[in-house]
Short mmCIF file of C-alpha atoms and ligand atoms in Angstrom, two decimals:
data_model
loop_
_atom_site.label_atom_id
_atom_site.label_comp_id
_atom_site.label_asym_id
_atom_site.label_seq_id
_atom_site.Cartn_x
_atom_site.Cartn_y
_atom_site.Cartn_z
CA UNK A 22 -3.83 -15.39 3.15
CA UNK A 23 -4.48 -14.55 -0.24
CA UNK A 24 -5.34 -17.25 -2.58
CA UNK A 25 -5.40 -17.68 -6.50
CA UNK A 26 -7.53 -21.06 -7.12
CA UNK A 27 -6.92 -22.44 -10.47
CA UNK A 28 -8.66 -26.09 -11.59
CA UNK A 29 -6.43 -28.96 -12.84
CA UNK A 30 -9.01 -31.85 -13.93
CA UNK A 31 -11.05 -32.68 -11.10
CA UNK A 32 -8.30 -31.07 -8.43
CA UNK A 33 -8.03 -27.29 -7.15
CA UNK A 34 -4.64 -26.19 -7.38
CA UNK A 35 -4.60 -22.97 -4.84
CA UNK A 36 -1.37 -20.64 -5.57
CA UNK A 37 -0.87 -19.20 -1.65
CA UNK A 38 0.74 -16.26 -0.69
CA UNK A 39 1.97 -16.28 2.85
CA UNK A 40 3.88 -18.29 5.36
CA UNK A 41 3.45 -22.11 5.03
CA UNK A 42 3.65 -23.09 8.68
CA UNK A 43 0.48 -20.81 9.03
CA UNK A 44 -1.30 -22.82 6.56
CA UNK A 45 -4.03 -25.40 7.08
CA UNK A 46 -3.56 -28.39 5.17
CA UNK A 47 -4.06 -32.32 5.78
CA UNK A 48 -0.16 -32.48 4.98
CA UNK A 49 2.58 -29.61 4.84
CA UNK A 50 5.61 -30.62 2.46
CA UNK A 51 8.95 -29.62 4.00
CA UNK A 52 11.95 -28.88 1.06
CA UNK A 53 14.61 -30.99 3.53
CA UNK A 54 18.34 -31.77 3.02
CA UNK A 55 19.10 -36.27 2.44
CA UNK A 56 19.99 -35.64 6.30
CA UNK A 57 16.83 -33.94 7.48
CA UNK A 58 18.66 -31.62 9.31
CA UNK A 59 16.41 -28.09 9.38
CA UNK A 60 19.06 -25.99 9.90
CA UNK A 61 17.81 -23.11 7.00
CA UNK A 62 15.24 -22.09 4.85
CA UNK A 63 11.65 -23.58 5.18
CA UNK A 64 12.69 -26.57 6.93
CA UNK A 65 13.81 -24.35 9.82
CA UNK A 66 10.82 -22.58 9.97
CA UNK A 67 8.51 -25.86 9.80
CA UNK A 68 10.57 -27.39 12.55
CA UNK A 69 10.58 -24.47 14.86
CA UNK A 70 7.16 -24.09 14.40
CA UNK A 71 6.06 -27.78 15.04
CA UNK A 72 8.59 -28.64 17.98
CA UNK A 73 8.75 -25.27 18.94
CA UNK A 74 12.90 -25.48 18.33
CA UNK A 75 13.67 -26.74 14.57
CA UNK A 76 17.11 -28.76 16.38
CA UNK A 77 14.68 -30.73 18.23
CA UNK A 78 12.34 -31.40 14.80
CA UNK A 79 15.53 -32.25 13.73
CA UNK A 80 16.28 -35.11 15.95
CA UNK A 81 12.70 -36.53 15.73
CA UNK A 82 13.11 -36.25 11.67
CA UNK A 83 16.35 -38.30 12.39
CA UNK A 84 14.87 -40.70 14.52
CA UNK A 85 12.01 -41.38 12.17
CA UNK A 86 14.59 -41.72 9.12
CA UNK A 87 16.55 -44.58 10.85
CA UNK A 88 13.45 -46.35 11.60
CA UNK A 89 11.60 -46.04 8.27
CA UNK A 90 14.93 -46.80 6.24
CA UNK A 91 17.36 -47.71 8.78
CA UNK A 92 19.82 -45.56 7.49
CA UNK A 93 20.86 -41.71 8.01
CA UNK A 94 19.86 -40.22 4.46
CA UNK A 95 16.47 -39.58 2.68
CA UNK A 96 17.41 -40.64 -1.21
CA UNK A 97 15.78 -38.77 -3.40
CA UNK A 98 12.23 -39.04 -4.51
CA UNK A 99 11.41 -40.73 -1.70
CA UNK A 100 9.35 -39.53 1.45
CA UNK A 101 9.53 -39.25 5.23
CA UNK A 102 6.77 -38.61 7.41
CA UNK A 103 6.80 -36.76 10.79
CA UNK A 104 4.06 -36.00 13.26
CA UNK A 105 2.53 -32.46 12.91
CA UNK A 106 3.08 -31.83 16.68
CA UNK A 107 2.15 -27.51 17.12
CA UNK A 108 1.30 -27.83 13.49
CA UNK A 109 -1.87 -29.63 14.73
CA UNK A 110 -3.65 -26.85 16.27
CA UNK A 111 -4.36 -25.93 12.22
CA UNK A 112 -5.18 -28.75 11.56
CA UNK A 113 -2.34 -30.44 10.11
CA UNK A 114 -1.93 -34.19 10.29
CA UNK A 115 1.60 -34.48 9.07
CA UNK A 116 4.94 -33.13 7.73
CA UNK A 117 6.04 -34.69 4.63
CA UNK A 118 9.90 -34.15 3.90
CA UNK A 119 10.73 -34.64 0.39
CA UNK A 120 14.52 -33.73 -1.22
CA UNK A 121 14.73 -31.56 -4.24
CA UNK A 122 17.95 -31.55 -6.38
CA UNK A 123 20.68 -28.89 -5.76
CA UNK A 124 21.01 -26.62 -8.67
CA UNK A 125 23.12 -23.61 -7.93
CA UNK A 126 21.69 -21.76 -10.78
CA UNK A 127 21.92 -24.03 -13.43
CA UNK A 128 19.39 -26.94 -14.94
CA UNK A 129 19.42 -29.82 -17.18
CA UNK A 130 17.23 -32.66 -17.27
CA UNK A 131 18.72 -34.50 -14.53
CA UNK A 132 17.23 -31.80 -12.24
CA UNK A 133 14.27 -31.58 -14.03
CA UNK A 134 13.68 -35.71 -13.39
CA UNK A 135 14.77 -35.02 -9.61
CA UNK A 136 12.21 -32.24 -9.17
CA UNK A 137 9.23 -34.10 -10.62
CA UNK A 138 10.09 -37.08 -8.49
CA UNK A 139 10.46 -34.59 -5.30
CA UNK A 140 7.02 -33.20 -5.47
CA UNK A 141 5.19 -36.16 -7.00
CA UNK A 142 6.50 -38.63 -4.28
CA UNK A 143 4.74 -36.39 -1.21
CA UNK A 144 1.25 -36.17 -3.29
CA UNK A 145 1.64 -40.28 -3.77
CA UNK A 146 1.57 -40.24 0.39
CA UNK A 147 -0.71 -37.56 0.98
CA UNK A 148 -2.99 -39.60 -1.29
CA UNK A 149 -1.60 -43.25 0.16
CA UNK A 150 -2.67 -41.68 3.56
CA UNK A 151 -6.35 -40.75 2.19
CA UNK A 152 -5.89 -36.98 2.39
CA UNK A 153 -7.82 -34.14 1.36
CA UNK A 154 -5.15 -31.69 0.77
CA UNK A 155 -1.74 -30.82 0.82
CA UNK A 156 0.31 -27.94 0.95
CA UNK A 157 4.18 -27.33 -0.86
CA UNK A 158 6.73 -24.66 -0.26
CA UNK A 159 8.70 -23.78 -4.03
CA UNK A 160 10.91 -27.29 -3.30
CA UNK A 161 14.68 -26.38 -4.60
CA UNK A 162 13.77 -22.80 -4.81
CA UNK A 163 15.60 -21.30 -2.46
CA UNK A 164 19.35 -22.68 -1.14
CA UNK A 165 19.22 -25.01 -3.76
CA UNK A 166 19.34 -22.69 -6.23
CA UNK A 167 16.99 -24.37 -9.06
CA UNK A 168 14.99 -21.38 -10.93
CA UNK A 169 11.99 -20.51 -10.14
CA UNK A 170 10.13 -20.61 -12.85
CA UNK A 171 11.06 -24.21 -13.52
CA UNK A 172 10.09 -24.97 -10.30
CA UNK A 173 6.65 -23.65 -10.47
CA UNK A 174 6.28 -25.32 -13.90
CA UNK A 175 7.40 -29.03 -12.64
CA UNK A 176 5.03 -28.41 -9.68
CA UNK A 177 2.27 -27.75 -11.89
CA UNK A 178 3.14 -30.62 -14.32
CA UNK A 179 3.25 -33.23 -11.35
CA UNK A 180 -0.05 -32.07 -10.43
CA UNK A 181 -1.46 -32.15 -14.01
CA UNK A 182 -0.43 -35.58 -14.68
CA UNK A 183 -1.50 -37.25 -10.99
CA UNK A 184 -5.09 -35.41 -11.50
CA UNK A 185 -6.53 -38.17 -12.96
CA UNK A 186 -5.14 -40.73 -10.78
CA UNK A 187 -6.21 -39.31 -7.37
CA UNK A 188 -9.28 -40.17 -5.24
CA UNK A 189 -8.41 -38.83 -2.21
CA UNK A 190 -6.22 -35.29 -2.63
CA UNK A 191 -8.43 -32.59 -3.74
CA UNK A 192 -6.71 -29.66 -3.19
CA UNK A 193 -2.70 -28.78 -3.51
CA UNK A 194 -1.12 -25.69 -2.47
CA UNK A 195 1.55 -23.91 -3.68
CA UNK A 196 2.81 -21.48 -1.23
CA UNK A 197 5.04 -18.41 -1.71
CA UNK A 198 6.19 -16.28 0.63
CA UNK A 199 7.21 -13.39 -1.15
CA UNK A 200 4.46 -11.35 -3.39
CA UNK A 201 6.78 -10.66 -6.43
CA UNK A 202 7.17 -14.87 -6.80
CA UNK A 203 3.57 -15.32 -6.66
CA UNK A 204 3.05 -12.63 -9.55
CA UNK A 205 5.56 -14.90 -11.55
CA UNK A 206 4.38 -18.09 -10.65
CA UNK A 207 0.78 -16.48 -11.77
CA UNK A 208 1.92 -15.69 -15.05
CA UNK A 209 3.07 -19.22 -15.56
CA UNK A 210 -0.12 -20.82 -14.34
CA UNK A 211 -2.07 -18.50 -16.34
CA UNK A 212 -0.41 -19.18 -19.31
CA UNK A 213 -0.92 -23.05 -19.14
CA UNK A 214 -4.82 -22.72 -18.14
N1 LIG B 303 7.07 -20.55 3.89
C1 LIG B 303 6.76 -20.48 2.47
N2 LIG B 303 7.75 -20.71 1.63
C2 LIG B 303 8.96 -20.60 2.66
C3 LIG B 303 9.20 -20.17 3.83
C4 LIG B 303 8.07 -19.91 4.74
N3 LIG B 303 8.08 -20.17 5.80
N4 LIG B 303 10.61 -20.24 4.45
C5 LIG B 303 11.35 -20.17 3.29
N5 LIG B 303 10.39 -20.14 2.30
P1 LIG B 303 14.71 -23.54 0.63
P2 LIG B 303 15.45 -25.80 -1.01
C6 LIG B 303 10.77 -20.72 0.47
O1 LIG B 303 15.71 -23.02 0.54
O2 LIG B 303 15.94 -24.66 -2.01
C7 LIG B 303 17.17 -25.91 4.09
O3 LIG B 303 18.19 -25.77 4.86
C8 LIG B 303 11.87 -19.78 0.50
O4 LIG B 303 11.80 -18.30 -0.09
O5 LIG B 303 13.76 -23.49 2.55
O6 LIG B 303 14.91 -26.81 -1.53
C9 LIG B 303 16.80 -27.69 4.29
O7 LIG B 303 17.30 -28.23 5.21
C10 LIG B 303 11.99 -20.45 -1.48
O8 LIG B 303 11.29 -19.92 -2.12
O9 LIG B 303 14.53 -25.02 0.60
C11 LIG B 303 17.89 -27.72 2.97
O10 LIG B 303 19.68 -27.44 3.63
C12 LIG B 303 11.72 -22.21 -1.00
O11 LIG B 303 10.98 -21.58 0.52
C13 LIG B 303 17.91 -26.81 1.70
O12 LIG B 303 17.49 -25.66 2.35
C14 LIG B 303 12.63 -23.04 -0.59
O13 LIG B 303 13.85 -23.12 -0.15
C15 LIG B 303 16.80 -26.83 1.27
O14 LIG B 303 16.72 -26.21 0.01
#
């Protein structure tokens, strides 16, 4: 996969062009909805790649949600961890679900705060579990309609802010499928260097 490396303090930030279900990282992050119902977008792709069937992975995720939190919704800023199943074949040890804000083409301070929390929480979880690497999709930049540039900037801010606290995680990837998005993300990350 085409990879563009950046250094943020002691953390390596990797911009990767490709399919997140093919990435080798200790943890991959899912852009979930509060019901962890993996019906579309990257969630569907991860569910299908992990369990062979997205519906089956939804069932596993919803059972884990009830077991972990005793309720049927994943709150913003919280994470749910589910087993990698078939993703373990290329080294994935956990899928970490996070819920980003619904922007519908708009952007305000509430969106900014919610997206920051949605990116930060999986990184903290990965650190807690002693993982060395984590890979994210562009949370909220698809069906939830947040502006792509703001999503990339928020991701970069989370990595920058967490950098000095991380002892275990040394590599944080943002995985984008489309080449034009990678180009736009590179422009943003190059600007912030
Ligand atoms: N690899 C990498 N990126 C991908 C892949 C993939 N295989 N598939 C899609 N993307 P979205 P959201 C990109 O809509 O906006 C789901 O149905 C995609 O191009 O998946 O947070 C959930 O269940 C986009 O840039 O997530 C929720 O209901 C990015 O991943 C809802 O969508 C995120 O797009 C969440 O919406």
